[in-house]
PDB file of C-alpha atoms in Angstrom:
ATOM      1  CA  LEU A   1     112.060 153.460 108.878  1.00  0.00           C
ATOM      2  CA  SER A   2     112.802 155.486 105.756  1.00  0.00           C
ATOM      3  CA  ARG A   3     116.315 156.096 107.101  1.00  0.00           C
ATOM      4  CA  LEU A   4     116.790 152.371 107.712  1.00  0.00           C
ATOM      5  CA  LEU A   5     115.595 151.598 104.206  1.00  0.00           C
ATOM      6  CA  ASN A   6     117.825 154.324 102.749  1.00  0.00           C
ATOM      7  CA  LEU A   7     120.820 152.607 104.366  1.00  0.00           C
ATOM      8  CA  HIS A   8     119.582 149.231 103.166  1.00  0.00           C
ATOM      9  CA  VAL A   9     119.208 150.483  99.583  1.00  0.00           C
ATOM     10  CA  GLY A  10     122.786 151.767  99.702  1.00  0.00           C
ATOM     11  CA  ALA A  11     124.027 148.388 100.933  1.00  0.00           C
ATOM     12  CA  VAL A  12     122.101 146.503  98.237  1.00  0.00           C
ATOM     13  CA  ARG A  13     123.560 148.742  95.557  1.00  0.00           C
ATOM     14  CA  GLN A  14     127.100 148.244  96.850  1.00  0.00           C
ATOM     15  CA  ARG A  15     126.580 144.497  96.683  1.00  0.00           C
ATOM     16  CA  GLN A  16     125.195 144.809  93.162  1.00  0.00           C
ATOM     17  CA  GLN A  17     128.176 146.924  92.105  1.00  0.00           C
ATOM     18  CA  ALA A  18     130.602 144.383  93.550  1.00  0.00           C
ATOM     19  CA  THR A  19     128.875 141.586  91.637  1.00  0.00           C
ATOM     20  CA  ASP A  20     128.837 143.622  88.410  1.00  0.00           C
ATOM     21  CA  LEU A  21     132.540 144.387  88.828  1.00  0.00           C
ATOM     22  CA  PHE A  22     133.320 140.707  89.298  1.00  0.00           C
ATOM     23  CA  LEU A  23     131.257 139.751  86.241  1.00  0.00           C
ATOM     24  CA  GLY A  24     132.527 142.645  84.155  1.00  0.00           C
ATOM     25  CA  ASP A  25     128.971 143.881  83.630  1.00  0.00           C
ATOM     26  CA  PRO A  26     128.678 147.673  84.078  1.00  0.00           C
ATOM     27  CA  SER A  27     124.889 147.762  83.529  1.00  0.00           C
ATOM     28  CA  ALA A  28     122.657 150.089  85.542  1.00  0.00           C
ATOM     29  CA  PRO A  29     121.620 148.616  88.908  1.00  0.00           C
ATOM     30  CA  PRO A  30     118.124 147.078  88.970  1.00  0.00           C
ATOM     31  CA  PRO A  31     115.461 148.561  91.251  1.00  0.00           C
ATOM     32  CA  VAL A  32     115.514 147.694  94.929  1.00  0.00           C
ATOM     33  CA  VAL A  33     112.203 145.922  95.632  1.00  0.00           C
ATOM     34  CA  ILE A  34     110.380 146.328  98.953  1.00  0.00           C
ATOM     35  CA  GLY A  35     107.406 144.101  99.770  1.00  0.00           C
ATOM     36  CA  ILE A  36     104.534 145.215 102.019  1.00  0.00           C
ATOM     37  CA  ALA A  37     102.244 142.484 103.410  1.00  0.00           C
ATOM     38  CA  GLY A  38      99.326 142.307 105.815  1.00  0.00           C
ATOM     39  CA  SER A  39      95.603 141.771 106.150  1.00  0.00           C
ATOM     40  CA  VAL A  40      92.743 143.482 104.383  1.00  0.00           C
ATOM     41  CA  ALA A  41      91.947 146.772 106.207  1.00  0.00           C
ATOM     42  CA  VAL A  42      95.171 146.777 108.257  1.00  0.00           C
ATOM     43  CA  GLY A  43      96.390 149.931 106.481  1.00  0.00           C
ATOM     44  CA  LYS A  44      98.810 148.578 103.864  1.00  0.00           C
ATOM     45  CA  SER A  45      97.787 151.001 101.116  1.00  0.00           C
ATOM     46  CA  THR A  46      98.062 154.111 103.284  1.00  0.00           C
ATOM     47  CA  PHE A  47     101.356 152.930 104.751  1.00  0.00           C
ATOM     48  CA  SER A  48     102.761 152.170 101.288  1.00  0.00           C
ATOM     49  CA  ARG A  49     101.842 155.587  99.871  1.00  0.00           C
ATOM     50  CA  ILE A  50     103.413 157.384 102.839  1.00  0.00           C
ATOM     51  CA  LEU A  51     106.534 155.232 102.631  1.00  0.00           C
ATOM     52  CA  GLN A  52     106.753 155.938  98.897  1.00  0.00           C
ATOM     53  CA  ALA A  53     106.657 159.700  99.537  1.00  0.00           C
ATOM     54  CA  LEU A  54     109.255 159.519 102.322  1.00  0.00           C
ATOM     55  CA  LEU A  55     111.691 157.347 100.378  1.00  0.00           C
ATOM     56  CA  ALA A  56     111.440 159.639  97.337  1.00  0.00           C
ATOM     57  CA  ARG A  57     112.808 162.503  99.469  1.00  0.00           C
ATOM     58  CA  TRP A  58     116.233 160.884  99.693  1.00  0.00           C
ATOM     59  CA  PRO A  59     118.448 162.373  96.940  1.00  0.00           C
ATOM     60  CA  ASP A  60     120.130 159.086  96.025  1.00  0.00           C
ATOM     61  CA  HIS A  61     116.875 157.311  95.098  1.00  0.00           C
ATOM     62  CA  PRO A  62     114.279 159.919  94.078  1.00  0.00           C
ATOM     63  CA  LYS A  63     112.236 157.663  91.775  1.00  0.00           C
ATOM     64  CA  VAL A  64     110.029 155.363  93.844  1.00  0.00           C
ATOM     65  CA  ASP A  65     107.156 153.449  92.231  1.00  0.00           C
ATOM     66  CA  LEU A  66     104.307 151.617  93.923  1.00  0.00           C
ATOM     67  CA  VAL A  67     102.459 148.624  92.470  1.00  0.00           C
ATOM     68  CA  THR A  68      99.724 146.667  94.241  1.00  0.00           C
ATOM     69  CA  THR A  69      99.137 142.980  93.587  1.00  0.00           C
ATOM     70  CA  ASP A  70      95.407 143.635  93.096  1.00  0.00           C
ATOM     71  CA  GLY A  71      96.205 144.072  89.407  1.00  0.00           C
ATOM     72  CA  PHE A  72      97.429 140.478  89.305  1.00  0.00           C
ATOM     73  CA  LEU A  73      94.156 138.999  90.488  1.00  0.00           C
ATOM     74  CA  HIS A  74      92.512 136.766  87.914  1.00  0.00           C
ATOM     75  CA  PRO A  75      89.603 138.539  86.133  1.00  0.00           C
ATOM     76  CA  ASN A  76      86.168 137.839  87.607  1.00  0.00           C
ATOM     77  CA  ARG A  77      85.237 135.648  84.628  1.00  0.00           C
ATOM     78  CA  VAL A  78      88.151 133.332  85.436  1.00  0.00           C
ATOM     79  CA  LEU A  79      87.279 133.244  89.145  1.00  0.00           C
ATOM     80  CA  LEU A  80      83.669 132.408  88.246  1.00  0.00           C
ATOM     81  CA  GLU A  81      84.764 129.660  85.851  1.00  0.00           C
ATOM     82  CA  ARG A  82      86.905 128.127  88.601  1.00  0.00           C
ATOM     83  CA  GLY A  83      84.218 128.533  91.261  1.00  0.00           C
ATOM     84  CA  ILE A  84      86.419 130.644  93.539  1.00  0.00           C
ATOM     85  CA  MET A  85      84.770 134.056  93.276  1.00  0.00           C
ATOM     86  CA  ASN A  86      84.160 133.942  97.034  1.00  0.00           C
ATOM     87  CA  ARG A  87      87.893 133.377  97.575  1.00  0.00           C
ATOM     88  CA  LYS A  88      89.114 136.537  95.877  1.00  0.00           C
ATOM     89  CA  GLY A  89      92.254 137.596  97.728  1.00  0.00           C
ATOM     90  CA  PHE A  90      93.209 134.015  98.594  1.00  0.00           C
ATOM     91  CA  PRO A  91      96.483 132.774  97.022  1.00  0.00           C
ATOM     92  CA  GLU A  92      94.733 130.772  94.296  1.00  0.00           C
ATOM     93  CA  SER A  93      92.879 133.877  93.040  1.00  0.00           C
ATOM     94  CA  TYR A  94      96.098 135.513  91.779  1.00  0.00           C
ATOM     95  CA  ASP A  95      97.863 135.107  88.466  1.00  0.00           C
ATOM     96  CA  THR A  96     101.118 134.363  90.269  1.00  0.00           C
ATOM     97  CA  ARG A  97     102.875 133.391  87.062  1.00  0.00           C
ATOM     98  CA  ARG A  98     102.268 136.855  85.597  1.00  0.00           C
ATOM     99  CA  LEU A  99     103.316 138.569  88.837  1.00  0.00           C
ATOM    100  CA  LEU A 100     106.555 136.592  88.879  1.00  0.00           C
ATOM    101  CA  GLN A 101     107.193 137.492  85.246  1.00  0.00           C
ATOM    102  CA  PHE A 102     106.632 141.163  86.072  1.00  0.00           C
ATOM    103  CA  LEU A 103     109.150 141.040  88.937  1.00  0.00           C
ATOM    104  CA  ARG A 104     111.607 139.049  86.852  1.00  0.00           C
ATOM    105  CA  GLU A 105     111.571 141.742  84.156  1.00  0.00           C
ATOM    106  CA  VAL A 106     111.854 144.550  86.715  1.00  0.00           C
ATOM    107  CA  LYS A 107     114.844 142.900  88.373  1.00  0.00           C
ATOM    108  CA  SER A 108     116.485 142.228  85.015  1.00  0.00           C
ATOM    109  CA  GLY A 109     116.579 145.981  84.391  1.00  0.00           C
ATOM    110  CA  ALA A 110     114.009 146.131  81.582  1.00  0.00           C
ATOM    111  CA  ALA A 111     113.437 149.684  80.362  1.00  0.00           C
ATOM    112  CA  GLN A 112     109.658 149.349  80.653  1.00  0.00           C
ATOM    113  CA  VAL A 113     107.497 146.775  82.416  1.00  0.00           C
ATOM    114  CA  SER A 114     103.691 146.798  82.442  1.00  0.00           C
ATOM    115  CA  ALA A 115     101.267 145.609  85.109  1.00  0.00           C
ATOM    116  CA  PRO A 116      97.470 145.179  84.934  1.00  0.00           C
ATOM    117  CA  VAL A 117      95.181 147.672  86.661  1.00  0.00           C
ATOM    118  CA  TYR A 118      92.438 146.690  89.124  1.00  0.00           C
ATOM    119  CA  SER A 119      89.366 148.816  89.852  1.00  0.00           C
ATOM    120  CA  HIS A 120      87.832 148.648  93.312  1.00  0.00           C
ATOM    121  CA  VAL A 121      84.724 150.291  91.865  1.00  0.00           C
ATOM    122  CA  VAL A 122      83.897 147.582  89.323  1.00  0.00           C
ATOM    123  CA  TYR A 123      85.706 144.968  91.448  1.00  0.00           C
ATOM    124  CA  ASP A 124      87.599 143.611  88.464  1.00  0.00           C
ATOM    125  CA  ILE A 125      90.636 143.974  86.209  1.00  0.00           C
ATOM    126  CA  VAL A 126      90.285 146.920  83.813  1.00  0.00           C
ATOM    127  CA  ASP A 127      90.637 145.587  80.267  1.00  0.00           C
ATOM    128  CA  GLY A 128      93.218 147.429  78.191  1.00  0.00           C
ATOM    129  CA  ASP A 129      94.504 149.522  81.107  1.00  0.00           C
ATOM    130  CA  GLU A 130      98.033 149.077  82.421  1.00  0.00           C
ATOM    131  CA  ILE A 131     100.482 150.779  84.743  1.00  0.00           C
ATOM    132  CA  GLU A 132     104.001 151.175  83.390  1.00  0.00           C
ATOM    133  CA  VAL A 133     107.181 150.953  85.446  1.00  0.00           C
ATOM    134  CA  HIS A 134     110.279 152.610  83.987  1.00  0.00           C
ATOM    135  CA  GLN A 135     113.388 151.527  85.898  1.00  0.00           C
ATOM    136  CA  PRO A 136     112.623 153.141  89.283  1.00  0.00           C
ATOM    137  CA  ASP A 137     115.281 153.346  91.978  1.00  0.00           C
ATOM    138  CA  ILE A 138     112.894 151.584  94.363  1.00  0.00           C
ATOM    139  CA  LEU A 139     109.768 149.558  93.637  1.00  0.00           C
ATOM    140  CA  ILE A 140     107.257 148.939  96.431  1.00  0.00           C
ATOM    141  CA  ILE A 141     105.040 145.866  95.967  1.00  0.00           C
ATOM    142  CA  GLU A 142     101.997 145.889  98.242  1.00  0.00           C
ATOM    143  CA  GLY A 143      99.623 142.972  98.686  1.00  0.00           C
ATOM    144  CA  LEU A 144      97.972 140.417 100.916  1.00  0.00           C
ATOM    145  CA  ASN A 145      99.986 137.322 100.080  1.00  0.00           C
ATOM    146  CA  VAL A 146     103.311 138.668  98.831  1.00  0.00           C
ATOM    147  CA  LEU A 147     105.211 136.632 101.451  1.00  0.00           C
ATOM    148  CA  GLN A 148     103.374 133.418 100.592  1.00  0.00           C
ATOM    149  CA  THR A 149     105.456 130.347  99.737  1.00  0.00           C
ATOM    150  CA  GLY A 150     102.951 127.516  99.326  1.00  0.00           C
ATOM    151  CA  PRO A 151     103.480 123.788  99.934  1.00  0.00           C
ATOM    152  CA  THR A 152     107.003 122.404  99.722  1.00  0.00           C
ATOM    153  CA  GLY A 153     107.922 121.703  96.126  1.00  0.00           C
ATOM    154  CA  SER A 154     104.908 123.603  94.778  1.00  0.00           C
ATOM    155  CA  ALA A 155     106.931 126.156  92.796  1.00  0.00           C
ATOM    156  CA  PRO A 156     110.562 126.809  91.849  1.00  0.00           C
ATOM    157  CA  GLU A 157     110.330 130.465  92.869  1.00  0.00           C
ATOM    158  CA  PHE A 158     108.200 132.773  94.987  1.00  0.00           C
ATOM    159  CA  VAL A 159     107.237 136.437  94.817  1.00  0.00           C
ATOM    160  CA  SER A 160     109.315 137.171  97.916  1.00  0.00           C
ATOM    161  CA  ASP A 161     112.433 135.826  96.188  1.00  0.00           C
ATOM    162  CA  TYR A 162     112.588 139.169  94.392  1.00  0.00           C
ATOM    163  CA  PHE A 163     112.342 141.292  97.538  1.00  0.00           C
ATOM    164  CA  ASP A 164     115.371 143.071  98.951  1.00  0.00           C
ATOM    165  CA  PHE A 165     113.388 143.991 102.073  1.00  0.00           C
ATOM    166  CA  SER A 166     109.908 143.125 103.312  1.00  0.00           C
ATOM    167  CA  ILE A 167     107.543 144.628 105.869  1.00  0.00           C
ATOM    168  CA  TYR A 168     104.556 142.951 107.537  1.00  0.00           C
ATOM    169  CA  ILE A 169     101.892 145.187 109.093  1.00  0.00           C
ATOM    170  CA  HIS A 170     100.341 143.410 112.054  1.00  0.00           C
ATOM    171  CA  ALA A 171      97.433 144.134 114.387  1.00  0.00           C
ATOM    172  CA  ASP A 172      95.085 142.184 116.613  1.00  0.00           C
ATOM    173  CA  GLU A 173      92.371 140.529 114.513  1.00  0.00           C
ATOM    174  CA  ASN A 174      89.597 142.134 116.567  1.00  0.00           C
ATOM    175  CA  ASP A 175      91.009 145.574 115.717  1.00  0.00           C
ATOM    176  CA  ILE A 176      91.353 144.736 112.018  1.00  0.00           C
ATOM    177  CA  ARG A 177      87.793 143.436 111.910  1.00  0.00           C
ATOM    178  CA  GLN A 178      86.560 146.696 113.455  1.00  0.00           C
ATOM    179  CA  TRP A 179      88.558 148.728 110.916  1.00  0.00           C
ATOM    180  CA  TYR A 180      87.048 146.629 108.120  1.00  0.00           C
ATOM    181  CA  VAL A 181      83.518 147.296 109.382  1.00  0.00           C
ATOM    182  CA  GLU A 182      84.251 151.029 109.639  1.00  0.00           C
ATOM    183  CA  ARG A 183      85.657 151.066 106.113  1.00  0.00           C
ATOM    184  CA  PHE A 184      82.631 149.164 104.806  1.00  0.00           C
ATOM    185  CA  LEU A 185      80.304 151.750 106.352  1.00  0.00           C
ATOM    186  CA  LYS A 186      82.303 154.566 104.774  1.00  0.00           C
ATOM    187  CA  LEU A 187      82.260 152.885 101.356  1.00  0.00           C
ATOM    188  CA  ARG A 188      78.499 152.408 101.666  1.00  0.00           C
ATOM    189  CA  GLU A 189      78.176 156.204 101.712  1.00  0.00           C
ATOM    190  CA  THR A 190      80.737 156.865  98.964  1.00  0.00           C
ATOM    191  CA  VAL A 191      82.041 154.322  96.418  1.00  0.00           C
ATOM    192  CA  PHE A 192      79.049 151.978  96.726  1.00  0.00           C
ATOM    193  CA  GLN A 193      76.820 154.866  95.586  1.00  0.00           C
ATOM    194  CA  ASP A 194      78.529 154.873  92.183  1.00  0.00           C
ATOM    195  CA  PRO A 195      76.172 153.350  89.546  1.00  0.00           C
ATOM    196  CA  GLN A 196      79.152 151.367  88.201  1.00  0.00           C
ATOM    197  CA  SER A 197      80.043 149.944  91.592  1.00  0.00           C
ATOM    198  CA  PHE A 198      80.001 146.162  91.843  1.00  0.00           C
ATOM    199  CA  PHE A 199      78.669 146.606  95.391  1.00  0.00           C
ATOM    200  CA  GLN A 200      75.942 149.116  94.584  1.00  0.00           C
ATOM    201  CA  HIS A 201      73.384 146.788  96.176  1.00  0.00           C
ATOM    202  CA  PHE A 202      75.060 147.441  99.537  1.00  0.00           C
ATOM    203  CA  ALA A 203      74.497 151.198  99.270  1.00  0.00           C
ATOM    204  CA  HIS A 204      70.893 150.896 100.405  1.00  0.00           C
ATOM    205  CA  LEU A 205      71.515 148.840 103.512  1.00  0.00           C
ATOM    206  CA  THR A 206      70.589 150.306 106.872  1.00  0.00           C
ATOM    207  CA  GLN A 207      73.376 150.933 109.384  1.00  0.00           C
ATOM    208  CA  GLU A 208      72.531 147.751 111.253  1.00  0.00           C
ATOM    209  CA  GLU A 209      72.280 145.686 108.059  1.00  0.00           C
ATOM    210  CA  ALA A 210      75.594 147.066 106.808  1.00  0.00           C
ATOM    211  CA  ILE A 211      77.379 146.164 110.048  1.00  0.00           C
ATOM    212  CA  THR A 212      75.944 142.638 109.978  1.00  0.00           C
ATOM    213  CA  THR A 213      76.927 142.227 106.308  1.00  0.00           C
ATOM    214  CA  ALA A 214      80.473 143.497 106.892  1.00  0.00           C
ATOM    215  CA  LYS A 215      80.989 141.168 109.841  1.00  0.00           C
ATOM    216  CA  GLY A 216      79.694 138.274 107.764  1.00  0.00           C
ATOM    217  CA  ILE A 217      82.096 139.032 104.891  1.00  0.00           C
ATOM    218  CA  TRP A 218      84.951 139.291 107.369  1.00  0.00           C
ATOM    219  CA  ARG A 219      84.044 135.999 109.044  1.00  0.00           C
ATOM    220  CA  GLU A 220      83.621 134.039 105.803  1.00  0.00           C
ATOM    221  CA  ILE A 221      86.327 135.577 103.600  1.00  0.00           C
ATOM    222  CA  ASN A 222      88.811 138.138 104.916  1.00  0.00           C
ATOM    223  CA  GLY A 223      89.184 136.737 108.405  1.00  0.00           C
ATOM    224  CA  ARG A 224      89.716 133.230 107.048  1.00  0.00           C
ATOM    225  CA  ASN A 225      92.284 134.459 104.547  1.00  0.00           C
ATOM    226  CA  LEU A 226      94.142 136.250 107.337  1.00  0.00           C
ATOM    227  CA  VAL A 227      94.285 133.210 109.611  1.00  0.00           C
ATOM    228  CA  GLU A 228      94.929 130.598 106.920  1.00  0.00           C
ATOM    229  CA  ASN A 229      97.263 132.397 104.535  1.00  0.00           C
ATOM    230  CA  ILE A 230      98.450 135.867 105.544  1.00  0.00           C
ATOM    231  CA  LEU A 231      99.326 135.703 109.245  1.00  0.00           C
ATOM    232  CA  PRO A 232     101.460 132.541 108.852  1.00  0.00           C
ATOM    233  CA  THR A 233     103.817 134.544 106.594  1.00  0.00           C
ATOM    234  CA  LYS A 234     104.491 137.191 109.239  1.00  0.00           C
ATOM    235  CA  HIS A 235     107.716 135.539 110.425  1.00  0.00           C
ATOM    236  CA  ARG A 236     109.184 135.761 106.921  1.00  0.00           C
ATOM    237  CA  ALA A 237     109.208 139.585 106.877  1.00  0.00           C
ATOM    238  CA  SER A 238     112.408 141.568 107.360  1.00  0.00           C
ATOM    239  CA  LEU A 239     110.504 143.923 109.661  1.00  0.00           C
ATOM    240  CA  THR A 240     107.144 143.770 111.446  1.00  0.00           C
ATOM    241  CA  LEU A 241     105.142 146.839 112.450  1.00  0.00           C
ATOM    242  CA  THR A 242     102.480 146.203 115.084  1.00  0.00           C
ATOM    243  CA  LYS A 243      99.546 148.638 115.305  1.00  0.00           C
ATOM    244  CA  GLY A 244      97.236 149.306 118.221  1.00  0.00           C
ATOM    245  CA  ALA A 245      93.487 149.925 118.131  1.00  0.00           C
ATOM    246  CA  ASN A 246      94.058 153.628 117.319  1.00  0.00           C
ATOM    247  CA  HIS A 247      96.263 152.773 114.306  1.00  0.00           C
ATOM    248  CA  ARG A 248      99.408 153.974 116.086  1.00  0.00           C
ATOM    249  CA  VAL A 249     102.470 151.758 115.827  1.00  0.00           C
ATOM    250  CA  THR A 250     103.053 150.057 119.175  1.00  0.00           C
ATOM    251  CA  GLY A 251     105.967 147.807 118.241  1.00  0.00           C
ATOM    252  CA  VAL A 252     108.696 147.310 115.681  1.00  0.00           C
ATOM    253  CA  GLU A 253     110.546 144.005 115.223  1.00  0.00           C
ATOM    254  CA  LEU A 254     113.555 143.865 112.924  1.00  0.00           C
ATOM    255  CA  ARG A 255     114.844 140.474 111.854  1.00  0.00           C
ATOM    256  CA  LYS A 256     118.630 140.588 111.825  1.00  0.00           C
ATOM    257  CA  LEU A 257     119.217 137.169 110.257  1.00  0.00           C
TER     258      LEU A 257
END
């Protein structure tokens, strides 16, 4: 996959150079943007970090940055004001306007672009903290709804409009639900123990209570978001990776058109 993307980056840059030559604009090429989409607990973050490391090994694009869309969630106070705290991760919980502005500046070749930082410990945006992007060769954008388009006529542009390549990580919902439960149990013994953790009250659950709670959260929130919003965008990806119950990739589908 990293070899395929290396070839794709080269092709994108050749196209950019041809356009710049035609326009008489010799400016530095903007970053190639790769979008990574998929459900909660499907393995997007791990996949994105590995892909970042592999792509950075190619000598013609050594600077690869990774930004997650978690930082573009509305702060908890805004979600509470709008009554959608229980829909965090759904399309309406994101500051899409700010995310689009971020991508617009990145693609315009801005020397420095800042993005908000999200903490999974406090379960909120970290005030005053930002991640800075300085003209990388490749920018990976990872998130749940990065391939979302919305109703016809709802917006003049979408996040995916700025992608040069996109990848959807797919798995059977039963497997993803099991991975979510396993992750919840692991967090109960680690991050949830932190006194600053938003979910500290889950740290004292018994094994049985924790499993029941995790399944309930999946059924009411993450599973619904997958079925209603995330999975329907799968066909829009340039490439789909399908994972089996053991996390191994069992299929790869590349869209040629």
